[in-house]
Coordinates of C-alpha atoms in Angstrom, one line a residue:
P1 CA 85.9 54.0 97.1
K2 CA 86.9 50.3 99.0
T3 CA 89.4 50.3 101.9
S4 CA 92.3 48.1 101.7
N5 CA 92.7 45.4 104.8
K6 CA 95.9 46.1 104.3
D7 CA 95.3 49.8 106.6
I8 CA 94.5 49.3 109.9
C9 CA 91.9 52.0 110.0
S10 CA 90.0 50.8 107.2
S11 CA 87.5 48.9 109.6
T12 CA 87.2 48.1 113.1
E13 CA 86.2 44.5 112.5
F14 CA 89.0 41.8 112.9
D15 CA 89.1 38.0 112.6
A16 CA 90.9 37.0 115.6
A17 CA 93.2 38.9 117.8
T18 CA 95.6 37.7 121.0
T19 CA 98.3 38.6 123.2
I20 CA 101.8 37.6 122.4
T21 CA 104.6 38.7 124.3
N22 CA 103.0 42.2 125.2
M23 CA 102.1 42.7 122.0
V24 CA 98.5 42.6 120.7
Y25 CA 98.3 40.6 117.2
L26 CA 94.9 41.4 115.0
F27 CA 94.0 39.4 112.0
R28 CA 91.9 40.5 109.2
G29 CA 92.0 38.8 106.3
E30 CA 95.2 38.0 105.0
Y31 CA 97.0 40.8 107.0
Y32 CA 98.0 41.1 110.4
F33 CA 98.6 44.3 112.6
T34 CA 100.5 44.6 115.8
I35 CA 99.8 47.2 118.5
D36 CA 102.5 47.7 121.4
S37 CA 102.1 47.6 125.0
S38 CA 101.7 51.7 124.6
G39 CA 99.2 51.6 122.0
R40 CA 101.5 52.4 119.0
V41 CA 101.3 50.1 115.8
Q42 CA 104.5 48.6 115.2
T43 CA 103.5 46.1 112.3
R44 CA 101.1 47.7 109.8
G45 CA 99.3 44.9 107.4
R46 CA 102.0 42.0 106.6
K47 CA 100.8 39.5 105.1
I48 CA 99.9 36.5 107.2
S49 CA 102.0 34.1 104.6
D50 CA 105.2 36.3 105.2
D51 CA 105.8 35.6 108.8
F52 CA 103.6 32.7 109.5
N53 CA 104.1 29.7 107.6
G54 CA 101.5 27.9 106.8
L55 CA 98.7 29.8 108.8
P56 CA 95.5 30.1 106.8
N57 CA 94.3 33.7 106.1
D58 CA 90.9 34.6 107.5
L59 CA 91.3 33.0 111.0
D60 CA 88.1 32.9 113.1
A61 CA 89.9 33.1 116.4
A62 CA 93.2 33.0 118.5
V63 CA 94.0 32.6 122.2
T64 CA 97.7 32.0 123.7
T65 CA 97.6 30.5 126.8
R66 CA 99.9 31.3 130.1
N67 CA 102.5 29.2 129.0
G68 CA 103.2 31.1 125.9
T69 CA 101.5 28.4 123.0
T70 CA 99.5 30.3 120.7
Y71 CA 96.7 28.8 119.0
F72 CA 95.0 29.8 116.2
F73 CA 91.4 28.7 114.8
K74 CA 89.7 28.3 111.1
V75 CA 86.6 26.7 110.5
T76 CA 86.5 24.7 107.2

């Protein structure tokens, strides 16, 4: 059976990843996951649209600068 993108373990591939305030954010399809500095999953498959207003699904890259600004990239 096909696994859901909502399950962090359904694949080892992610569309984008970045660190924001000591949390690793992993993006896959329409979902994102967070992992804390101890390696524990804190957010399990929340929809990107639930918490990142206007951010598209299927991101291509993400980067957070030293001053804390995060940029998301989507090739159209």
